[in-house]
Each structure stands twice: as structure tokens, then as C-alpha cells.
Backbone as XML, in Angstrom:
<?xml version="1.0"?>
<chain id="A" units="angstrom">
  <residue number="1" name="MET">
    <atom name="N" x="61.143" y="108.088" z="138.018"/>
    <atom name="CA" x="61.841" y="109.353" z="137.930"/>
    <atom name="C" x="60.847" y="110.462" z="137.631"/>
  </residue>
  <residue number="2" name="LYS">
    <atom name="N" x="61.074" y="111.576" z="138.237"/>
    <atom name="CA" x="60.254" y="112.748" z="137.958"/>
    <atom name="C" x="60.949" y="113.558" z="136.881"/>
  </residue>
  <residue number="3" name="GLY">
    <atom name="N" x="60.187" y="114.046" z="135.923"/>
    <atom name="CA" x="60.770" y="114.865" z="134.867"/>
    <atom name="C" x="60.248" y="116.278" z="134.953"/>
  </residue>
  <residue number="4" name="THR">
    <atom name="N" x="61.136" y="117.227" z="134.851"/>
    <atom name="CA" x="60.767" y="118.624" z="134.880"/>
    <atom name="C" x="61.200" y="119.252" z="133.568"/>
  </residue>
  <residue number="5" name="VAL">
    <atom name="N" x="60.287" y="119.910" z="132.874"/>
    <atom name="CA" x="60.632" y="120.556" z="131.608"/>
    <atom name="C" x="61.449" y="121.801" z="131.916"/>
  </residue>
  <residue number="6" name="ILE">
    <atom name="N" x="62.669" y="121.854" z="131.365"/>
    <atom name="CA" x="63.501" y="123.027" z="131.609"/>
    <atom name="C" x="63.709" y="123.852" z="130.346"/>
  </residue>
  <residue number="7" name="ASP">
    <atom name="N" x="63.404" y="123.288" z="129.172"/>
    <atom name="CA" x="63.628" y="124.029" z="127.938"/>
    <atom name="C" x="62.673" y="123.503" z="126.873"/>
  </residue>
  <residue number="8" name="VAL">
    <atom name="N" x="61.937" y="124.400" z="126.248"/>
    <atom name="CA" x="61.056" y="124.024" z="125.137"/>
    <atom name="C" x="61.383" y="124.955" z="123.981"/>
  </residue>
  <residue number="9" name="ARG">
    <atom name="N" x="61.710" y="124.399" z="122.815"/>
    <atom name="CA" x="61.999" y="125.228" z="121.653"/>
    <atom name="C" x="61.395" y="124.563" z="120.415"/>
  </residue>
  <residue number="10" name="ILE">
    <atom name="N" x="61.118" y="125.358" z="119.420"/>
    <atom name="CA" x="60.523" y="124.871" z="118.178"/>
    <atom name="C" x="61.632" y="124.719" z="117.139"/>
  </residue>
  <residue number="11" name="ASN">
    <atom name="N" x="61.756" y="123.529" z="116.548"/>
    <atom name="CA" x="62.765" y="123.273" z="115.529"/>
    <atom name="C" x="62.063" y="122.679" z="114.312"/>
  </residue>
  <residue number="12" name="LYS">
    <atom name="N" x="61.894" y="123.472" z="113.247"/>
    <atom name="CA" x="61.232" y="123.066" z="112.009"/>
    <atom name="C" x="59.835" y="122.512" z="112.284"/>
  </residue>
  <residue number="13" name="GLY">
    <atom name="N" x="59.081" y="123.176" z="113.131"/>
    <atom name="CA" x="57.713" y="122.776" z="113.404"/>
    <atom name="C" x="57.561" y="121.714" z="114.469"/>
  </residue>
  <residue number="14" name="ASN">
    <atom name="N" x="58.651" y="121.147" z="114.949"/>
    <atom name="CA" x="58.573" y="120.120" z="115.986"/>
    <atom name="C" x="58.957" y="120.721" z="117.328"/>
  </residue>
  <residue number="15" name="ALA">
    <atom name="N" x="58.169" y="120.448" z="118.323"/>
    <atom name="CA" x="58.489" y="120.927" z="119.664"/>
    <atom name="C" x="59.514" y="119.986" z="120.285"/>
  </residue>
  <residue number="16" name="VAL">
    <atom name="N" x="60.574" y="120.557" z="120.779"/>
    <atom name="CA" x="61.628" y="119.772" z="121.413"/>
    <atom name="C" x="61.628" y="120.125" z="122.888"/>
  </residue>
  <residue number="17" name="GLN">
    <atom name="N" x="61.584" y="119.129" z="123.734"/>
    <atom name="CA" x="61.600" y="119.366" z="125.174"/>
    <atom name="C" x="62.834" y="118.717" z="125.774"/>
  </residue>
  <residue number="18" name="SER">
    <atom name="N" x="63.477" y="119.430" z="126.669"/>
    <atom name="CA" x="64.597" y="118.875" z="127.410"/>
    <atom name="C" x="64.129" y="118.601" z="128.826"/>
  </residue>
  <residue number="19" name="PHE">
    <atom name="N" x="64.460" y="117.452" z="129.322"/>
    <atom name="CA" x="64.047" y="117.074" z="130.665"/>
    <atom name="C" x="65.261" y="116.959" z="131.574"/>
  </residue>
  <residue number="20" name="MET">
    <atom name="N" x="65.070" y="117.366" z="132.807"/>
    <atom name="CA" x="66.071" y="117.157" z="133.824"/>
    <atom name="C" x="65.457" y="116.191" z="134.829"/>
  </residue>
  <residue number="21" name="PHE">
    <atom name="N" x="66.063" y="115.044" z="134.991"/>
    <atom name="CA" x="65.500" y="114.025" z="135.862"/>
    <atom name="C" x="66.103" y="114.121" z="137.250"/>
  </residue>
  <residue number="22" name="GLU">
    <atom name="N" x="65.230" y="114.043" z="138.233"/>
    <atom name="CA" x="65.676" y="114.000" z="139.611"/>
    <atom name="C" x="65.803" y="112.536" z="139.988"/>
  </residue>
  <residue number="23" name="SER">
    <atom name="N" x="66.998" y="112.124" z="140.311"/>
    <atom name="CA" x="67.188" y="110.721" z="140.661"/>
    <atom name="C" x="66.994" y="110.555" z="142.161"/>
  </residue>
  <residue number="24" name="GLU">
    <atom name="N" x="66.223" y="109.572" z="142.500"/>
    <atom name="CA" x="65.943" y="109.304" z="143.904"/>
    <atom name="C" x="66.877" y="108.201" z="144.374"/>
  </residue>
  <residue number="25" name="GLY">
    <atom name="N" x="67.788" y="108.530" z="145.275"/>
    <atom name="CA" x="68.704" y="107.536" z="145.796"/>
    <atom name="C" x="69.931" y="107.306" z="144.934"/>
  </residue>
  <residue number="26" name="ARG">
    <atom name="N" x="70.048" y="107.981" z="143.813"/>
    <atom name="CA" x="71.215" y="107.838" z="142.950"/>
    <atom name="C" x="72.060" y="109.094" z="143.042"/>
  </residue>
  <residue number="27" name="ARG">
    <atom name="N" x="73.370" y="108.909" z="142.821"/>
    <atom name="CA" x="74.275" y="110.046" z="142.858"/>
    <atom name="C" x="74.943" y="110.190" z="141.503"/>
  </residue>
  <residue number="28" name="SER">
    <atom name="N" x="75.305" y="111.396" z="141.171"/>
    <atom name="CA" x="75.964" y="111.628" z="139.890"/>
    <atom name="C" x="77.421" y="111.192" z="139.969"/>
  </residue>
  <residue number="29" name="MET">
    <atom name="N" x="78.053" y="111.034" z="138.801"/>
    <atom name="CA" x="79.450" y="110.633" z="138.762"/>
    <atom name="C" x="80.328" y="111.704" z="139.402"/>
  </residue>
  <residue number="30" name="GLY">
    <atom name="N" x="79.989" y="112.965" z="139.226"/>
    <atom name="CA" x="80.759" y="114.037" z="139.849"/>
    <atom name="C" x="80.692" y="113.980" z="141.361"/>
  </residue>
  <residue number="31" name="GLY">
    <atom name="N" x="79.519" y="113.646" z="141.899"/>
    <atom name="CA" x="79.374" y="113.521" z="143.346"/>
    <atom name="C" x="80.166" y="112.352" z="143.892"/>
  </residue>
  <residue number="32" name="ILE">
    <atom name="N" x="80.220" y="111.261" z="143.129"/>
    <atom name="CA" x="80.973" y="110.092" z="143.572"/>
    <atom name="C" x="82.466" y="110.392" z="143.549"/>
  </residue>
  <residue number="33" name="MET">
    <atom name="N" x="82.944" y="111.096" z="142.513"/>
    <atom name="CA" x="84.374" y="111.363" z="142.389"/>
    <atom name="C" x="84.877" y="112.310" z="143.473"/>
  </residue>
  <residue number="34" name="GLU">
    <atom name="N" x="84.010" y="113.113" z="144.058"/>
    <atom name="CA" x="84.422" y="114.018" z="145.120"/>
    <atom name="C" x="84.250" y="113.401" z="146.501"/>
  </residue>
  <residue number="35" name="ASN">
    <atom name="N" x="83.800" y="112.160" z="146.562"/>
    <atom name="CA" x="83.551" y="111.497" z="147.825"/>
    <atom name="C" x="84.845" y="110.861" z="148.336"/>
  </residue>
  <residue number="36" name="THR">
    <atom name="N" x="85.187" y="111.109" z="149.603"/>
    <atom name="CA" x="86.425" y="110.593" z="150.177"/>
    <atom name="C" x="86.402" y="109.082" z="150.309"/>
  </residue>
  <residue number="37" name="SER">
    <atom name="N" x="85.272" y="108.506" z="150.670"/>
    <atom name="CA" x="85.214" y="107.051" z="150.824"/>
    <atom name="C" x="85.430" y="106.340" z="149.487"/>
  </residue>
  <residue number="38" name="PHE">
    <atom name="N" x="85.047" y="106.968" z="148.374"/>
    <atom name="CA" x="85.322" y="106.393" z="147.055"/>
    <atom name="C" x="86.828" y="106.300" z="146.829"/>
  </residue>
  <residue number="39" name="TRP">
    <atom name="N" x="87.559" y="107.347" z="147.181"/>
    <atom name="CA" x="89.009" y="107.336" z="146.967"/>
    <atom name="C" x="89.713" y="106.366" z="147.910"/>
  </residue>
  <residue number="40" name="ILE">
    <atom name="N" x="89.163" y="106.173" z="149.115"/>
    <atom name="CA" x="89.725" y="105.161" z="150.018"/>
    <atom name="C" x="89.526" y="103.776" z="149.418"/>
  </residue>
  <residue number="41" name="LEU">
    <atom name="N" x="88.357" y="103.525" z="148.836"/>
    <atom name="CA" x="88.099" y="102.251" z="148.171"/>
    <atom name="C" x="89.054" y="102.049" z="146.994"/>
  </residue>
  <residue number="42" name="VAL">
    <atom name="N" x="89.303" y="103.096" z="146.230"/>
    <atom name="CA" x="90.245" y="102.998" z="145.110"/>
    <atom name="C" x="91.648" y="102.684" z="145.623"/>
  </residue>
  <residue number="43" name="ALA">
    <atom name="N" x="92.053" y="103.310" z="146.727"/>
    <atom name="CA" x="93.380" y="103.069" z="147.292"/>
    <atom name="C" x="93.522" y="101.639" z="147.803"/>
  </residue>
  <residue number="44" name="ILE">
    <atom name="N" x="92.449" y="101.061" z="148.307"/>
    <atom name="CA" x="92.491" y="99.676" z="148.777"/>
    <atom name="C" x="92.495" y="98.709" z="147.592"/>
  </residue>
  <residue number="45" name="MET">
    <atom name="N" x="91.723" y="99.015" z="146.565"/>
    <atom name="CA" x="91.604" y="98.107" z="145.424"/>
    <atom name="C" x="92.839" y="98.123" z="144.519"/>
  </residue>
  <residue number="46" name="GLN">
    <atom name="N" x="93.603" y="99.200" z="144.533"/>
    <atom name="CA" x="94.764" y="99.305" z="143.650"/>
    <atom name="C" x="95.794" y="98.193" z="143.899"/>
  </residue>
  <residue number="47" name="PRO">
    <atom name="N" x="96.250" y="97.956" z="145.147"/>
    <atom name="CA" x="97.203" y="96.850" z="145.355"/>
    <atom name="C" x="96.585" y="95.481" z="145.076"/>
  </residue>
  <residue number="48" name="LEU">
    <atom name="N" x="95.298" y="95.318" z="145.399"/>
    <atom name="CA" x="94.647" y="94.038" z="145.114"/>
    <atom name="C" x="94.620" y="93.769" z="143.615"/>
  </residue>
  <residue number="49" name="LEU">
    <atom name="N" x="94.290" y="94.786" z="142.839"/>
    <atom name="CA" x="94.282" y="94.644" z="141.387"/>
    <atom name="C" x="95.678" y="94.317" z="140.867"/>
  </residue>
  <residue number="50" name="TYR">
    <atom name="N" x="96.694" y="94.941" z="141.445"/>
    <atom name="CA" x="98.064" y="94.684" z="141.008"/>
    <atom name="C" x="98.464" y="93.234" z="141.271"/>
  </residue>
  <residue number="51" name="PHE">
    <atom name="N" x="98.220" y="92.731" z="142.488"/>
    <atom name="CA" x="98.659" y="91.377" z="142.817"/>
    <atom name="C" x="97.856" y="90.311" z="142.075"/>
  </residue>
  <residue number="52" name="ILE">
    <atom name="N" x="96.568" y="90.559" z="141.866"/>
    <atom name="CA" x="95.772" y="89.611" z="141.078"/>
    <atom name="C" x="96.258" y="89.610" z="139.629"/>
  </residue>
  <residue number="53" name="SER">
    <atom name="N" x="96.546" y="90.781" z="139.084"/>
    <atom name="CA" x="97.063" y="90.867" z="137.714"/>
    <atom name="C" x="98.441" y="90.227" z="137.606"/>
  </residue>
  <residue number="54" name="LEU">
    <atom name="N" x="99.266" y="90.407" z="138.623"/>
    <atom name="CA" x="100.605" y="89.822" z="138.625"/>
    <atom name="C" x="100.525" y="88.303" z="138.596"/>
  </residue>
  <residue number="55" name="GLU">
    <atom name="N" x="99.593" y="87.742" z="139.359"/>
    <atom name="CA" x="99.441" y="86.290" z="139.423"/>
    <atom name="C" x="98.956" y="85.711" z="138.093"/>
  </residue>
  <residue number="56" name="TYR">
    <atom name="N" x="97.991" y="86.381" z="137.462"/>
    <atom name="CA" x="97.365" y="85.813" z="136.272"/>
    <atom name="C" x="97.985" y="86.266" z="134.957"/>
  </residue>
  <residue number="57" name="PHE">
    <atom name="N" x="98.481" y="87.491" z="134.878"/>
    <atom name="CA" x="98.912" y="88.037" z="133.591"/>
    <atom name="C" x="100.411" y="88.285" z="133.482"/>
  </residue>
  <residue number="58" name="GLY">
    <atom name="N" x="101.129" y="88.346" z="134.577"/>
    <atom name="CA" x="102.551" y="88.624" z="134.530"/>
    <atom name="C" x="102.852" y="90.073" z="134.885"/>
  </residue>
  <residue number="59" name="GLN">
    <atom name="N" x="104.153" y="90.366" z="134.999"/>
    <atom name="CA" x="104.576" y="91.663" z="135.511"/>
    <atom name="C" x="104.272" y="92.811" z="134.551"/>
  </residue>
  <residue number="60" name="ILE">
    <atom name="N" x="104.439" y="92.610" z="133.262"/>
    <atom name="CA" x="104.226" y="93.696" z="132.298"/>
    <atom name="C" x="102.779" y="94.175" z="132.332"/>
  </residue>
  <residue number="61" name="VAL">
    <atom name="N" x="101.838" y="93.253" z="132.286"/>
    <atom name="CA" x="100.420" y="93.627" z="132.300"/>
    <atom name="C" x="100.022" y="94.172" z="133.664"/>
  </residue>
  <residue number="62" name="ALA">
    <atom name="N" x="100.605" y="93.609" z="134.735"/>
    <atom name="CA" x="100.283" y="94.093" z="136.077"/>
    <atom name="C" x="100.713" y="95.539" z="136.265"/>
  </residue>
  <residue number="63" name="ILE">
    <atom name="N" x="101.755" y="95.952" z="135.594"/>
    <atom name="CA" x="102.186" y="97.349" z="135.659"/>
    <atom name="C" x="101.384" y="98.204" z="134.677"/>
  </residue>
  <residue number="64" name="ALA">
    <atom name="N" x="101.013" y="97.637" z="133.536"/>
    <atom name="CA" x="100.296" y="98.399" z="132.506"/>
    <atom name="C" x="98.870" y="98.739" z="132.923"/>
  </residue>
  <residue number="65" name="ILE">
    <atom name="N" x="98.210" y="97.868" z="133.685"/>
    <atom name="CA" x="96.814" y="98.116" z="134.064"/>
    <atom name="C" x="96.672" y="99.371" z="134.930"/>
  </residue>
  <residue number="66" name="PRO">
    <atom name="N" x="97.423" y="99.528" z="136.040"/>
    <atom name="CA" x="97.271" y="100.773" z="136.824"/>
    <atom name="C" x="97.666" y="102.030" z="136.047"/>
  </residue>
  <residue number="67" name="TRP">
    <atom name="N" x="98.700" y="101.928" z="135.194"/>
    <atom name="CA" x="99.093" y="103.083" z="134.400"/>
    <atom name="C" x="98.014" y="103.455" z="133.404"/>
  </residue>
  <residue number="68" name="SER">
    <atom name="N" x="97.376" y="102.458" z="132.809"/>
    <atom name="CA" x="96.308" y="102.771" z="131.856"/>
    <atom name="C" x="95.111" y="103.390" z="132.568"/>
  </residue>
  <residue number="69" name="ILE">
    <atom name="N" x="94.829" y="102.931" z="133.789"/>
    <atom name="CA" x="93.748" y="103.541" z="134.572"/>
    <atom name="C" x="94.081" y="105.001" z="134.871"/>
  </residue>
  <residue number="70" name="LEU">
    <atom name="N" x="95.325" y="105.277" z="135.250"/>
    <atom name="CA" x="95.746" y="106.646" z="135.530"/>
    <atom name="C" x="95.658" y="107.521" z="134.283"/>
  </residue>
  <residue number="71" name="ILE">
    <atom name="N" x="96.104" y="107.008" z="133.156"/>
    <atom name="CA" x="96.057" y="107.780" z="131.911"/>
    <atom name="C" x="94.619" y="108.061" z="131.504"/>
  </residue>
  <residue number="72" name="LEU">
    <atom name="N" x="93.741" y="107.059" z="131.605"/>
    <atom name="CA" x="92.329" y="107.269" z="131.275"/>
    <atom name="C" x="91.677" y="108.266" z="132.227"/>
  </residue>
  <residue number="73" name="PHE">
    <atom name="N" x="92.067" y="108.233" z="133.510"/>
    <atom name="CA" x="91.537" y="109.196" z="134.475"/>
    <atom name="C" x="91.963" y="110.614" z="134.118"/>
  </residue>
  <residue number="74" name="LEU">
    <atom name="N" x="93.220" y="110.796" z="133.736"/>
    <atom name="CA" x="93.697" y="112.128" z="133.359"/>
    <atom name="C" x="93.026" y="112.613" z="132.077"/>
  </residue>
  <residue number="75" name="ILE">
    <atom name="N" x="92.788" y="111.710" z="131.125"/>
    <atom name="CA" x="92.060" y="112.089" z="129.909"/>
    <atom name="C" x="90.642" y="112.498" z="130.257"/>
  </residue>
  <residue number="76" name="TRP">
    <atom name="N" x="90.008" y="111.754" z="131.164"/>
    <atom name="CA" x="88.644" y="112.089" z="131.584"/>
    <atom name="C" x="88.607" y="113.452" z="132.283"/>
  </residue>
  <residue number="77" name="MET">
    <atom name="N" x="89.604" y="113.731" z="133.135"/>
    <atom name="CA" x="89.673" y="115.031" z="133.802"/>
    <atom name="C" x="89.853" y="116.146" z="132.776"/>
  </residue>
  <residue number="78" name="TRP">
    <atom name="N" x="90.713" y="115.930" z="131.783"/>
    <atom name="CA" x="90.946" y="116.943" z="130.755"/>
    <atom name="C" x="89.687" y="117.165" z="129.924"/>
  </residue>
  <residue number="79" name="ALA">
    <atom name="N" x="88.994" y="116.076" z="129.560"/>
    <atom name="CA" x="87.797" y="116.195" z="128.727"/>
    <atom name="C" x="86.647" y="116.864" z="129.475"/>
  </residue>
  <residue number="80" name="SER">
    <atom name="N" x="86.578" y="116.681" z="130.785"/>
    <atom name="CA" x="85.498" y="117.289" z="131.558"/>
    <atom name="C" x="85.814" y="118.726" z="131.959"/>
  </residue>
  <residue number="81" name="GLY">
    <atom name="N" x="87.013" y="119.210" z="131.643"/>
    <atom name="CA" x="87.369" y="120.592" z="131.944"/>
    <atom name="C" x="87.910" y="120.798" z="133.340"/>
  </residue>
  <residue number="82" name="LYS">
    <atom name="N" x="88.222" y="119.741" z="134.042"/>
    <atom name="CA" x="88.760" y="119.848" z="135.401"/>
    <atom name="C" x="90.251" y="119.535" z="135.381"/>
  </residue>
  <residue number="83" name="ASN">
    <atom name="N" x="91.005" y="120.274" z="134.607"/>
    <atom name="CA" x="92.427" y="120.012" z="134.466"/>
    <atom name="C" x="93.170" y="120.533" z="135.688"/>
  </residue>
  <residue number="84" name="PRO">
    <atom name="N" x="93.714" y="119.641" z="136.533"/>
    <atom name="CA" x="94.407" y="120.096" z="137.740"/>
    <atom name="C" x="95.770" y="120.713" z="137.452"/>
  </residue>
  <residue number="85" name="PHE">
    <atom name="N" x="96.308" y="120.519" z="136.239"/>
    <atom name="CA" x="97.636" y="121.018" z="135.915"/>
    <atom name="C" x="97.600" y="122.313" z="135.112"/>
  </residue>
  <residue number="86" name="ALA">
    <atom name="N" x="96.423" y="122.847" z="134.869"/>
    <atom name="CA" x="96.305" y="124.074" z="134.079"/>
    <atom name="C" x="96.711" y="125.281" z="134.923"/>
  </residue>
  <residue number="87" name="SER">
    <atom name="N" x="97.435" y="126.196" z="134.296"/>
    <atom name="CA" x="97.786" y="127.427" z="135.000"/>
    <atom name="C" x="96.760" y="128.497" z="134.648"/>
  </residue>
  <residue number="88" name="ASP">
    <atom name="N" x="96.564" y="129.414" z="135.563"/>
    <atom name="CA" x="95.576" y="130.462" z="135.359"/>
    <atom name="C" x="96.131" y="131.656" z="134.583"/>
  </residue>
  <residue number="89" name="GLU">
    <atom name="N" x="97.449" y="131.732" z="134.436"/>
    <atom name="CA" x="98.020" y="132.886" z="133.763"/>
    <atom name="C" x="98.013" y="132.689" z="132.253"/>
  </residue>
  <residue number="90" name="GLU">
    <atom name="N" x="97.845" y="133.797" z="131.550"/>
    <atom name="CA" x="97.877" y="133.764" z="130.095"/>
    <atom name="C" x="99.249" y="134.189" z="129.615"/>
  </residue>
  <residue number="91" name="GLU">
    <atom name="N" x="99.685" y="133.591" z="128.519"/>
    <atom name="CA" x="101.017" y="133.923" z="128.000"/>
    <atom name="C" x="100.936" y="134.998" z="126.961"/>
  </residue>
</chain>
């Protein structure tokens, strides 16, 4: 990885450097989440995950797993500031 110094500051006599790494051949999580083929893969894997869970864990867990994935995804969207349900108007 190549490192480029983007910020140097002095904190109590110690020099602190922040590095931004250029990844060669790797993509960021944001780039993957905006990729259409990733969402097609998720759409294909969702029924497979359901039927495998149904076979091994039963109906309750087979329903709980996709819902928990959806809830965690919405929490991740909210935490990253990409809330799709936010309105732009102020009250």
C-alpha cells in the first residue's frame, strides 16, 4: 500500500501523522454497496438463506434471520448518515 501524508499536527510534543492509503485492486464498502451486481447477489442469496435456515433451524429462526439482516442494514444506514427515510423539511 502506498501512504500519503494528508495531515500533520503536533500534540503535546508528539508529531501525529494521518495516512490515506490507496488500495490497489480493493474497493471500499461504500463502492460495493452502490454496485448493482452486489444487490443482485443479495437478492439471489436471500431465498437460499431462508430455505437453508428453514431446513436446519425451523420457521421462527428462518424468518428472524432476514429480518435481523434488514434491521442491521437500516441501523448501518442511519449510523452512516444515509437515512433514506429522512425528510428535508424542518419543523
